[in-house]
Amino acid sequence: MAMVKALVIISSDDDKALVGFMWATNALKHGWVEDVEVILFGPIERAVAEGDGRFLPWVEKLKESGKLPIACRRLAEMEGFEVSLKKYTRVEYVGKIIADYLEKGYVPMTF
C-alpha cells in the first residue's frame, strides 16, 4: 500500500492552528504518513512573527523533525513583518509551492 504525503496548511491563529501543528508533529514523529510539509498562510504568520508563545514551541518541534515551516512572503511583505517571520520560518511565495505539492500527490489538510 502506498503511503500518503500530507500538506498541512495552517492559516488560523487560534486553537485550530494548534491542532494542525500537533498533527504534523505527531505524524512526523510516529511515521503516520510518508512525508509532511507545513505551510503557514494567513493570520498564523503574524502570530508567529510576533513571537506568540502558543505557536513557537510547535514551530521548534517541526524544525527538530527536519521540517521548517514555509510562510507566505507576499502577506508578510504587505503587512510588514517579513524580517521577524524569517527568524522562525522559511519565507517564500507559496502559491506555486502549494500547487507543486498538490501535483506531487500531497493531500491538503487545512487548519
Short mmCIF file of N, CA and C in Angstrom, two decimals:
data_model
loop_
_atom_site.label_atom_id
_atom_site.label_comp_id
_atom_site.label_asym_id
_atom_site.label_seq_id
_atom_site.Cartn_x
_atom_site.Cartn_y
_atom_site.Cartn_z
N MET A 1 0.84 -1.19 0.00
CA MET A 1 0.00 0.00 0.00
C MET A 1 0.88 1.25 0.00
N ALA A 2 0.59 2.17 -0.87
CA ALA A 2 1.37 3.40 -0.95
C ALA A 2 1.09 4.29 0.24
N MET A 3 2.13 4.91 0.73
CA MET A 3 1.96 5.84 1.85
C MET A 3 1.44 7.18 1.32
N VAL A 4 0.78 7.88 2.18
CA VAL A 4 0.22 9.19 1.85
C VAL A 4 1.21 10.27 2.26
N LYS A 5 1.23 11.36 1.50
CA LYS A 5 2.02 12.54 1.85
C LYS A 5 1.03 13.65 2.17
N ALA A 6 1.27 14.38 3.26
CA ALA A 6 0.33 15.41 3.72
C ALA A 6 0.93 16.80 3.58
N LEU A 7 0.10 17.72 3.09
CA LEU A 7 0.43 19.13 3.03
C LEU A 7 -0.44 19.83 4.06
N VAL A 8 0.15 20.19 5.18
CA VAL A 8 -0.58 20.83 6.27
C VAL A 8 -0.48 22.34 6.08
N ILE A 9 -1.63 22.97 5.81
CA ILE A 9 -1.69 24.42 5.62
C ILE A 9 -2.37 25.01 6.85
N ILE A 10 -1.60 25.77 7.62
CA ILE A 10 -2.13 26.38 8.84
C ILE A 10 -2.37 27.85 8.56
N SER A 11 -3.61 28.27 8.73
CA SER A 11 -3.99 29.65 8.49
C SER A 11 -4.46 30.33 9.78
N SER A 12 -5.25 29.61 10.56
CA SER A 12 -5.85 30.17 11.78
C SER A 12 -4.79 30.58 12.78
N ASP A 13 -5.12 31.55 13.62
CA ASP A 13 -4.21 31.94 14.70
C ASP A 13 -4.86 31.64 16.05
N ASP A 14 -5.63 30.53 16.10
CA ASP A 14 -6.32 30.14 17.33
C ASP A 14 -6.07 28.67 17.59
N ASP A 15 -6.96 28.03 18.36
CA ASP A 15 -6.75 26.63 18.72
C ASP A 15 -6.72 25.69 17.53
N LYS A 16 -7.36 26.07 16.42
CA LYS A 16 -7.30 25.22 15.22
C LYS A 16 -5.87 25.10 14.72
N ALA A 17 -5.11 26.18 14.84
CA ALA A 17 -3.71 26.14 14.43
C ALA A 17 -2.94 25.13 15.29
N LEU A 18 -3.24 25.11 16.58
CA LEU A 18 -2.55 24.16 17.47
C LEU A 18 -2.81 22.73 17.04
N VAL A 19 -4.03 22.44 16.62
CA VAL A 19 -4.37 21.09 16.14
C VAL A 19 -3.51 20.76 14.91
N GLY A 20 -3.37 21.70 14.00
CA GLY A 20 -2.54 21.47 12.81
C GLY A 20 -1.08 21.21 13.16
N PHE A 21 -0.53 22.03 14.06
CA PHE A 21 0.86 21.83 14.49
C PHE A 21 1.03 20.47 15.17
N MET A 22 0.08 20.13 16.05
CA MET A 22 0.17 18.86 16.77
C MET A 22 0.11 17.68 15.80
N TRP A 23 -0.85 17.74 14.86
CA TRP A 23 -0.98 16.63 13.92
C TRP A 23 0.29 16.47 13.10
N ALA A 24 0.80 17.57 12.54
CA ALA A 24 2.00 17.50 11.70
C ALA A 24 3.18 16.95 12.49
N THR A 25 3.36 17.44 13.71
CA THR A 25 4.47 16.99 14.55
C THR A 25 4.37 15.50 14.87
N ASN A 26 3.19 15.06 15.26
CA ASN A 26 3.00 13.65 15.60
C ASN A 26 3.08 12.74 14.37
N ALA A 27 2.58 13.22 13.23
CA ALA A 27 2.66 12.43 12.01
C ALA A 27 4.12 12.17 11.64
N LEU A 28 4.96 13.19 11.80
CA LEU A 28 6.38 13.02 11.53
C LEU A 28 7.02 12.09 12.56
N LYS A 29 6.71 12.32 13.82
CA LYS A 29 7.32 11.55 14.91
C LYS A 29 6.97 10.06 14.83
N HIS A 30 5.71 9.77 14.49
CA HIS A 30 5.24 8.38 14.52
C HIS A 30 5.15 7.72 13.15
N GLY A 31 5.53 8.46 12.09
CA GLY A 31 5.53 7.88 10.75
C GLY A 31 4.13 7.56 10.23
N TRP A 32 3.15 8.37 10.61
CA TRP A 32 1.77 8.12 10.15
C TRP A 32 1.64 8.25 8.64
N VAL A 33 2.47 9.10 8.05
CA VAL A 33 2.45 9.32 6.60
C VAL A 33 3.90 9.32 6.10
N GLU A 34 4.04 9.20 4.80
CA GLU A 34 5.37 9.15 4.20
C GLU A 34 6.12 10.47 4.38
N ASP A 35 5.39 11.59 4.23
CA ASP A 35 6.02 12.90 4.35
C ASP A 35 4.97 13.92 4.79
N VAL A 36 5.43 14.97 5.45
CA VAL A 36 4.58 16.07 5.87
C VAL A 36 5.31 17.37 5.53
N GLU A 37 4.61 18.28 4.89
CA GLU A 37 5.13 19.62 4.67
C GLU A 37 4.14 20.58 5.33
N VAL A 38 4.66 21.65 5.92
CA VAL A 38 3.81 22.61 6.64
C VAL A 38 3.98 23.99 6.03
N ILE A 39 2.83 24.59 5.69
CA ILE A 39 2.82 25.95 5.16
C ILE A 39 1.97 26.83 6.07
N LEU A 40 2.51 27.98 6.42
CA LEU A 40 1.78 28.98 7.20
C LEU A 40 1.28 30.02 6.22
N PHE A 41 -0.03 30.26 6.25
CA PHE A 41 -0.65 31.04 5.17
C PHE A 41 -1.83 31.80 5.76
N GLY A 42 -1.63 33.04 6.18
CA GLY A 42 -2.73 33.81 6.74
C GLY A 42 -2.40 34.35 8.12
N PRO A 43 -3.43 34.51 8.97
CA PRO A 43 -3.25 35.13 10.29
C PRO A 43 -2.17 34.47 11.16
N ILE A 44 -1.93 33.18 11.00
CA ILE A 44 -0.91 32.49 11.80
C ILE A 44 0.46 33.12 11.58
N GLU A 45 0.70 33.66 10.39
CA GLU A 45 2.01 34.24 10.10
C GLU A 45 2.33 35.41 11.02
N ARG A 46 1.37 36.29 11.22
CA ARG A 46 1.59 37.43 12.10
C ARG A 46 1.83 36.95 13.53
N ALA A 47 1.05 35.96 13.98
CA ALA A 47 1.21 35.45 15.34
C ALA A 47 2.61 34.89 15.55
N VAL A 48 3.11 34.13 14.57
CA VAL A 48 4.46 33.58 14.69
C VAL A 48 5.49 34.70 14.62
N ALA A 49 5.32 35.64 13.69
CA ALA A 49 6.26 36.75 13.56
C ALA A 49 6.35 37.56 14.86
N GLU A 50 5.22 37.67 15.56
CA GLU A 50 5.19 38.43 16.82
C GLU A 50 5.63 37.59 18.02
N GLY A 51 6.05 36.34 17.76
CA GLY A 51 6.58 35.50 18.83
C GLY A 51 5.54 34.91 19.75
N ASP A 52 4.34 34.65 19.24
CA ASP A 52 3.25 34.10 20.06
C ASP A 52 3.67 32.79 20.71
N GLY A 53 3.66 32.76 22.03
CA GLY A 53 4.12 31.61 22.80
C GLY A 53 3.29 30.35 22.64
N ARG A 54 2.08 30.47 22.10
CA ARG A 54 1.27 29.27 21.85
C ARG A 54 1.84 28.46 20.70
N PHE A 55 2.45 29.16 19.74
CA PHE A 55 2.83 28.50 18.49
C PHE A 55 4.33 28.25 18.33
N LEU A 56 5.17 29.10 18.92
CA LEU A 56 6.62 28.95 18.71
C LEU A 56 7.17 27.59 19.14
N PRO A 57 6.69 27.01 20.27
CA PRO A 57 7.20 25.68 20.62
C PRO A 57 6.90 24.64 19.53
N TRP A 58 5.78 24.77 18.86
CA TRP A 58 5.42 23.83 17.80
C TRP A 58 6.28 24.04 16.56
N VAL A 59 6.57 25.30 16.24
CA VAL A 59 7.47 25.58 15.12
C VAL A 59 8.83 24.95 15.42
N GLU A 60 9.28 25.08 16.67
CA GLU A 60 10.56 24.50 17.08
C GLU A 60 10.54 22.98 16.97
N LYS A 61 9.45 22.34 17.37
CA LYS A 61 9.34 20.87 17.26
C LYS A 61 9.40 20.43 15.81
N LEU A 62 8.76 21.20 14.92
CA LEU A 62 8.83 20.86 13.50
C LEU A 62 10.27 20.99 12.99
N LYS A 63 10.95 22.06 13.40
CA LYS A 63 12.36 22.24 13.00
C LYS A 63 13.19 21.06 13.46
N GLU A 64 12.96 20.63 14.69
CA GLU A 64 13.71 19.49 15.24
C GLU A 64 13.44 18.21 14.45
N SER A 65 12.27 18.13 13.83
CA SER A 65 11.92 16.97 13.00
C SER A 65 12.44 17.13 11.58
N GLY A 66 13.12 18.24 11.31
CA GLY A 66 13.67 18.49 9.98
C GLY A 66 12.69 19.13 9.02
N LYS A 67 11.61 19.70 9.56
CA LYS A 67 10.59 20.32 8.70
C LYS A 67 10.36 21.77 9.10
N LEU A 68 11.18 22.65 8.57
CA LEU A 68 10.99 24.07 8.81
C LEU A 68 9.75 24.53 8.05
N PRO A 69 8.75 25.09 8.73
CA PRO A 69 7.56 25.55 8.01
C PRO A 69 7.91 26.64 6.99
N ILE A 70 7.12 26.71 5.94
CA ILE A 70 7.26 27.75 4.92
C ILE A 70 6.11 28.74 5.13
N ALA A 71 6.42 30.02 5.21
CA ALA A 71 5.39 31.05 5.38
C ALA A 71 5.30 31.88 4.10
N CYS A 72 4.12 32.46 3.89
CA CYS A 72 3.85 33.23 2.67
C CYS A 72 4.55 34.59 2.69
N ARG A 73 5.46 34.78 1.75
CA ARG A 73 6.22 36.03 1.65
C ARG A 73 5.30 37.22 1.31
N ARG A 74 4.34 37.03 0.43
CA ARG A 74 3.51 38.15 -0.03
C ARG A 74 2.78 38.80 1.13
N LEU A 75 2.14 37.99 1.96
CA LEU A 75 1.41 38.53 3.10
C LEU A 75 2.37 39.22 4.06
N ALA A 76 3.51 38.61 4.32
CA ALA A 76 4.50 39.20 5.23
C ALA A 76 5.00 40.53 4.70
N GLU A 77 5.21 40.63 3.39
CA GLU A 77 5.64 41.89 2.78
C GLU A 77 4.56 42.95 2.91
N MET A 78 3.32 42.57 2.59
CA MET A 78 2.21 43.52 2.62
C MET A 78 1.98 44.07 4.02
N GLU A 79 2.15 43.21 5.03
CA GLU A 79 1.83 43.62 6.40
C GLU A 79 3.07 44.01 7.21
N GLY A 80 4.25 43.92 6.60
CA GLY A 80 5.46 44.46 7.21
C GLY A 80 6.11 43.64 8.31
N PHE A 81 5.93 42.32 8.28
CA PHE A 81 6.59 41.52 9.32
C PHE A 81 7.50 40.43 8.74
N GLU A 82 7.95 40.62 7.52
CA GLU A 82 8.78 39.62 6.86
C GLU A 82 10.08 39.35 7.63
N VAL A 83 10.76 40.39 8.10
CA VAL A 83 12.05 40.22 8.78
C VAL A 83 11.88 39.40 10.05
N SER A 84 10.89 39.73 10.86
CA SER A 84 10.71 38.98 12.11
C SER A 84 10.23 37.55 11.83
N LEU A 85 9.45 37.34 10.78
CA LEU A 85 8.97 36.00 10.45
C LEU A 85 10.12 35.08 10.04
N LYS A 86 11.13 35.66 9.37
CA LYS A 86 12.29 34.88 8.91
C LYS A 86 13.08 34.29 10.08
N LYS A 87 12.92 34.82 11.28
CA LYS A 87 13.62 34.26 12.45
C LYS A 87 13.11 32.85 12.76
N TYR A 88 11.87 32.56 12.34
CA TYR A 88 11.20 31.32 12.74
C TYR A 88 10.91 30.36 11.60
N THR A 89 10.75 30.88 10.38
CA THR A 89 10.32 30.05 9.26
C THR A 89 11.09 30.41 8.00
N ARG A 90 10.93 29.57 6.98
CA ARG A 90 11.33 29.94 5.62
C ARG A 90 10.24 30.85 5.09
N VAL A 91 10.57 31.92 4.43
CA VAL A 91 9.57 32.84 3.89
C VAL A 91 9.69 32.84 2.37
N GLU A 92 8.64 32.36 1.70
CA GLU A 92 8.65 32.20 0.24
C GLU A 92 7.28 32.58 -0.31
N TYR A 93 7.22 32.83 -1.62
CA TYR A 93 5.92 32.97 -2.27
C TYR A 93 5.35 31.55 -2.37
N VAL A 94 4.24 31.28 -1.72
CA VAL A 94 3.81 29.88 -1.56
C VAL A 94 2.79 29.39 -2.59
N GLY A 95 2.23 30.26 -3.41
CA GLY A 95 1.22 29.82 -4.37
C GLY A 95 1.70 28.68 -5.24
N LYS A 96 2.84 28.85 -5.88
CA LYS A 96 3.41 27.82 -6.76
C LYS A 96 3.88 26.62 -5.95
N ILE A 97 4.40 26.86 -4.76
CA ILE A 97 4.86 25.76 -3.89
C ILE A 97 3.69 24.85 -3.55
N ILE A 98 2.56 25.44 -3.19
CA ILE A 98 1.36 24.65 -2.87
C ILE A 98 0.94 23.84 -4.10
N ALA A 99 0.89 24.50 -5.26
CA ALA A 99 0.50 23.81 -6.49
C ALA A 99 1.43 22.64 -6.79
N ASP A 100 2.73 22.84 -6.57
CA ASP A 100 3.70 21.76 -6.83
C ASP A 100 3.47 20.58 -5.90
N TYR A 101 3.21 20.84 -4.61
CA TYR A 101 2.95 19.73 -3.68
C TYR A 101 1.67 18.98 -4.07
N LEU A 102 0.64 19.71 -4.48
CA LEU A 102 -0.59 19.05 -4.90
C LEU A 102 -0.33 18.18 -6.12
N GLU A 103 0.46 18.69 -7.06
CA GLU A 103 0.79 17.92 -8.26
C GLU A 103 1.55 16.64 -7.91
N LYS A 104 2.37 16.70 -6.85
CA LYS A 104 3.14 15.53 -6.41
C LYS A 104 2.30 14.57 -5.57
N GLY A 105 1.00 14.87 -5.42
CA GLY A 105 0.11 13.95 -4.72
C GLY A 105 -0.05 14.17 -3.23
N TYR A 106 0.46 15.29 -2.72
CA TYR A 106 0.26 15.60 -1.30
C TYR A 106 -1.21 15.89 -1.05
N VAL A 107 -1.72 15.38 0.05
CA VAL A 107 -3.12 15.60 0.42
C VAL A 107 -3.17 16.86 1.29
N PRO A 108 -3.95 17.88 0.85
CA PRO A 108 -4.01 19.11 1.64
C PRO A 108 -4.88 18.93 2.90
N MET A 109 -4.38 19.44 4.00
CA MET A 109 -5.12 19.48 5.25
C MET A 109 -5.03 20.92 5.73
N THR A 110 -6.17 21.54 5.97
CA THR A 110 -6.14 22.95 6.37
C THR A 110 -6.64 23.12 7.80
N PHE A 111 -5.96 23.99 8.51
CA PHE A 111 -6.29 24.26 9.90
C PHE A 111 -6.36 25.76 10.13
#
